[in-house]
Coordinates of N, CA and C in Angstrom, one line a residue:
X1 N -132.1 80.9 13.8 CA -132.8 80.3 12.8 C -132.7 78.8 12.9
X2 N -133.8 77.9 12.9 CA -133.8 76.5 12.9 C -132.5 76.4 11.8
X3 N -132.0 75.1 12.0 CA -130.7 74.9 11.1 C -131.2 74.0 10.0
X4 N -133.1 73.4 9.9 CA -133.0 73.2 8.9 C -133.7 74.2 7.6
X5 N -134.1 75.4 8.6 CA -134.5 76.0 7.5 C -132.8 76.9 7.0
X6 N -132.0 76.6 8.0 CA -130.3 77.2 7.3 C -130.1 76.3 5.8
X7 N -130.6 75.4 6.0 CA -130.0 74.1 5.2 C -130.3 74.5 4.2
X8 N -132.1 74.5 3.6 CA -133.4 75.3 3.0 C -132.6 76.5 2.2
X9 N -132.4 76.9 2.8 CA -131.6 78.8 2.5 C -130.3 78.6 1.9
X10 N -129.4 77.6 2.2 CA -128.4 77.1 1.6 C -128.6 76.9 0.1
X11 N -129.1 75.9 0.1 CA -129.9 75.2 -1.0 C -130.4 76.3 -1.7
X12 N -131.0 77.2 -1.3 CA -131.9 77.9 -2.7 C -131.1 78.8 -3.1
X13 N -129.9 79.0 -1.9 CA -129.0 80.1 -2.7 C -128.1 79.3 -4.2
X14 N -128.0 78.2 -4.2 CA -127.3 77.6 -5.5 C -128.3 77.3 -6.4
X15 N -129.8 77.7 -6.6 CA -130.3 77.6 -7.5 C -130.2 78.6 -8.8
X16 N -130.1 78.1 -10.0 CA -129.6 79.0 -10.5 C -130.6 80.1 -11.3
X17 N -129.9 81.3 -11.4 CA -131.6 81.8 -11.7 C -131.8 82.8 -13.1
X18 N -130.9 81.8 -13.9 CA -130.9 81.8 -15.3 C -131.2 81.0 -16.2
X19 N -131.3 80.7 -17.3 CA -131.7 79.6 -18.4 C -130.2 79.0 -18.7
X20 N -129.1 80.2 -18.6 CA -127.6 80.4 -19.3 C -126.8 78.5 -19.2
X21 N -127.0 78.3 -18.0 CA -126.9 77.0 -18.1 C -127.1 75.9 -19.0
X22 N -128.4 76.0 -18.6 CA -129.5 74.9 -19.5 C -128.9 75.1 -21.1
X23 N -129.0 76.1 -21.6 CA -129.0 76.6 -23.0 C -127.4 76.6 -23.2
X24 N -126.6 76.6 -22.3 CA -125.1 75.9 -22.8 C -125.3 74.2 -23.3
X25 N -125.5 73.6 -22.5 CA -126.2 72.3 -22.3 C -126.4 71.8 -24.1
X26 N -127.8 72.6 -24.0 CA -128.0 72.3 -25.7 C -127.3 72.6 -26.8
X27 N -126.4 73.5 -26.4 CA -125.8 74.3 -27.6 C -124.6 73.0 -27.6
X28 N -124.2 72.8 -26.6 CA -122.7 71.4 -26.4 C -123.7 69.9 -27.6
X29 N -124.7 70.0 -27.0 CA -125.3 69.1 -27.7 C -125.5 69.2 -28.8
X30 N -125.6 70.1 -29.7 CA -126.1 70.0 -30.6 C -124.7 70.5 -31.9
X31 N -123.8 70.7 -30.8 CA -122.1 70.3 -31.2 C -121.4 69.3 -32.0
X32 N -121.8 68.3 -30.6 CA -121.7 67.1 -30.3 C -122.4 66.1 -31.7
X33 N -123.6 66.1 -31.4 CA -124.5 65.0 -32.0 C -125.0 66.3 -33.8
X34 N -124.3 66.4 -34.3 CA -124.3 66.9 -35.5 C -124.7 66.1 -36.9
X35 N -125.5 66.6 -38.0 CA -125.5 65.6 -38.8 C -124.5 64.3 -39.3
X36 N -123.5 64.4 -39.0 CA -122.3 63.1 -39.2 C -122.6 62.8 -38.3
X37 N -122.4 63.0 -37.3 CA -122.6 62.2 -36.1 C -123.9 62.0 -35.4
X38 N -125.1 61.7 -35.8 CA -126.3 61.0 -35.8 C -126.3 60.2 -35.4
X39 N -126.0 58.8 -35.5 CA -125.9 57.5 -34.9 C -125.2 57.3 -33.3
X40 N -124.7 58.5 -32.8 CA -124.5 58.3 -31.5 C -125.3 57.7 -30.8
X41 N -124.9 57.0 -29.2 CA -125.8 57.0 -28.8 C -126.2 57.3 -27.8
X42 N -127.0 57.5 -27.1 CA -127.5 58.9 -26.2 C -126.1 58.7 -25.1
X43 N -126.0 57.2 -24.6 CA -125.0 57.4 -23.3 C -123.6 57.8 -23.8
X44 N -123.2 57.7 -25.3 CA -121.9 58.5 -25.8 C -122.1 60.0 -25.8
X45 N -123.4 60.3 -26.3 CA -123.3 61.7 -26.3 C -123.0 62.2 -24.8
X46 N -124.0 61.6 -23.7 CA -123.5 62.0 -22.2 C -122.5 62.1 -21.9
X47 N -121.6 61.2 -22.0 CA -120.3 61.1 -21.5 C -119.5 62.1 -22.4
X48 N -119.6 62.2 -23.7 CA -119.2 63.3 -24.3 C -118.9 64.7 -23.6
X49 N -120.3 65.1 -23.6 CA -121.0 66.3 -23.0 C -120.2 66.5 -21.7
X50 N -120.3 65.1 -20.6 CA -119.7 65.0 -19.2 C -118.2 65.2 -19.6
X51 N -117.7 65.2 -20.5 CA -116.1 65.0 -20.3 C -116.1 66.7 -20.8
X52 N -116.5 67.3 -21.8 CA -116.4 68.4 -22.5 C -116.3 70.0 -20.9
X53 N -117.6 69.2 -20.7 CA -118.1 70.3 -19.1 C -117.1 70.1 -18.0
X54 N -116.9 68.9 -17.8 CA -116.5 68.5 -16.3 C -114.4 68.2 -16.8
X55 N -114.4 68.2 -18.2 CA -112.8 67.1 -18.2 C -111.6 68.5 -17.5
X56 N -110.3 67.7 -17.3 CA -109.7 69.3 -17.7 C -109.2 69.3 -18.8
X57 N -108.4 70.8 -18.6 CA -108.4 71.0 -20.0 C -107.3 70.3 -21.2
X58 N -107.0 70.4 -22.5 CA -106.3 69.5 -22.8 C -104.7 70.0 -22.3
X59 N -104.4 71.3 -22.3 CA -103.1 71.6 -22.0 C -102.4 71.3 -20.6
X60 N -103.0 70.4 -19.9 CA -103.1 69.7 -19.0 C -103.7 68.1 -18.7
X61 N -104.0 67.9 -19.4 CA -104.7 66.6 -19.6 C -103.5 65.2 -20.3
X62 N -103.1 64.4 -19.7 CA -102.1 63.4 -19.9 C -102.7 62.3 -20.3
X63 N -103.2 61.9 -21.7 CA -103.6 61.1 -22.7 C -103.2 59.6 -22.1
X64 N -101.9 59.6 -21.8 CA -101.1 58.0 -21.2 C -101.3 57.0 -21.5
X65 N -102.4 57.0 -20.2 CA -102.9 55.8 -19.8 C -103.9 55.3 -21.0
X66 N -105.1 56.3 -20.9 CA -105.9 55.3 -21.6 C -105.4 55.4 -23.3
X67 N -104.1 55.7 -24.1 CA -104.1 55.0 -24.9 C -103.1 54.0 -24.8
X68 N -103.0 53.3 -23.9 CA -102.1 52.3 -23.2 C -103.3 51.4 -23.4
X69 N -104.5 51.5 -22.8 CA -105.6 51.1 -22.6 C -106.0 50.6 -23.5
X70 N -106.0 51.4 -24.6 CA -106.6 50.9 -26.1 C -105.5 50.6 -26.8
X71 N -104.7 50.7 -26.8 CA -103.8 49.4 -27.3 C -103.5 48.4 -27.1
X72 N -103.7 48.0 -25.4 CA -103.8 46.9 -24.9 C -104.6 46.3 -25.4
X73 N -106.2 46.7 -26.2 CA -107.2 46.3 -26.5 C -107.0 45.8 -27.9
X74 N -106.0 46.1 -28.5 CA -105.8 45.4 -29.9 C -106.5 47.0 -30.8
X75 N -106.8 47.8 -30.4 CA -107.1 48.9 -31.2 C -106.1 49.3 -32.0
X76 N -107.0 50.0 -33.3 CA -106.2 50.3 -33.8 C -107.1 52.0 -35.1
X77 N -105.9 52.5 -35.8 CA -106.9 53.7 -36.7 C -108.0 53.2 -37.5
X78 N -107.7 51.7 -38.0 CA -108.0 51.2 -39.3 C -108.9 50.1 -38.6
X79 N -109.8 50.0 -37.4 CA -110.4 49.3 -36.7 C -111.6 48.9 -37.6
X80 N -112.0 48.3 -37.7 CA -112.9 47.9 -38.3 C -114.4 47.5 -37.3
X81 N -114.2 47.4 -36.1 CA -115.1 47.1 -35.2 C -116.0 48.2 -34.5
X82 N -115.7 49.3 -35.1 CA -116.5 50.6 -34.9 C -117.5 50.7 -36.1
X83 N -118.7 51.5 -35.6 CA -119.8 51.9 -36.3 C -119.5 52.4 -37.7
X84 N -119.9 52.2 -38.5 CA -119.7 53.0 -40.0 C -120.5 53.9 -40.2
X85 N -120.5 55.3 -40.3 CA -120.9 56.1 -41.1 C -121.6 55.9 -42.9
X86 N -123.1 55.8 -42.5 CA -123.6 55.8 -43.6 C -123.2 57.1 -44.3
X87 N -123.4 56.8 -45.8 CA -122.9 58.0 -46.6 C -124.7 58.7 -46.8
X88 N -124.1 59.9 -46.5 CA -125.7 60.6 -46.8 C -126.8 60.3 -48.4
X89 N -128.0 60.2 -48.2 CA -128.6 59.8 -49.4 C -128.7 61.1 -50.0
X90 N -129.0 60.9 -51.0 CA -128.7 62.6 -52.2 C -130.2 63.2 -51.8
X91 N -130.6 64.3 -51.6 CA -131.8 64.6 -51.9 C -132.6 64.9 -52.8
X92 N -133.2 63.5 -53.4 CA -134.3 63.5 -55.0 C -135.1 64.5 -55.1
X93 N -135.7 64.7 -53.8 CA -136.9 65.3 -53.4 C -136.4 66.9 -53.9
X94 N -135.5 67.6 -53.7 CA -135.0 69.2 -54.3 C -134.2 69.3 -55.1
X95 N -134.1 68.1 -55.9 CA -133.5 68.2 -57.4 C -134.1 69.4 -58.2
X96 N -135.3 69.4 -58.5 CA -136.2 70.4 -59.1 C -136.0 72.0 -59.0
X97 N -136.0 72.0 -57.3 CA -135.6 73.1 -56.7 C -134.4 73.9 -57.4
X98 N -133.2 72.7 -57.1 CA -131.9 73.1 -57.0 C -131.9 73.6 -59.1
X99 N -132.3 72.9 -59.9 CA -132.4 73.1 -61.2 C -132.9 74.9 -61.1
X100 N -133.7 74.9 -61.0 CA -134.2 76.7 -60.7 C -133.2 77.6 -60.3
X101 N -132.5 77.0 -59.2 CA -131.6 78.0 -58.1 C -130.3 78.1 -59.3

C-alpha cells in the first residue's frame, strides 16, 4: 500500500465516531460558565475546560509552585483586583406569577 494512503488510514482510524466527545465538551461547559459565573471570559473558560480535561488529577497534582507564584504577586483572599460578581436583579417581571404559585 502507497505509505501515503498508510498515513490516510492512520488518520481515519482516530476519527472519532461518536458525538460522546463533543457532548462531554458541552456538558464541562456548561459546569464551568454557570449562572454565577457568567462574566467569564471565553479564554478562562478554555483554559478552565483545558486544565479540567487535560490537568492531572488533584491527588497528585503539587499546588507549590504556582501559589508561590501568586504570592509573589502580592495576591491575596481579600484581593480586590478581581472581577466582582454582580448580585442578581430580582425578577419584577414573575412577581405576579410567583403571588399565584
Amino acid at each position: 500500500m502507497n505509505e501515503e494512503i498508510q498515513e490516510l488510514n492512520i488518520l481515519i482510524k482516530t476519527l472519532p465516531v461518536s458525538t460522546a466527545e463533543c457532548e462531554r465538551g458541552f456538558s464541562l461547559m456548561n459546569i464551568i460558565c454557570s449562572d454565577l459565573r457568567s462574566k467569564l471570559t471565553i479564554k478562562n473558560i478554555a483554559n478552565l475546560m483545558f486544565i479540567n480535561i487535560n490537568g492531572p488529577p488533584l491527588s497528585i497534582w503539587n499546588p507549590t509552585k504556582y501559589v508561590g507564584s501568586w504570592l509573589l504577586q502580592h495576591r491575596s483572599a481579600d484581593d480586590n483586583r478581581s472581577r466582582k460578581v454582580e448580585p442578581l436583579e430580582e425578577q419584577t417581571d414573575k412577581k405576579s406569577l410567583w403571588k399565584i404559585l
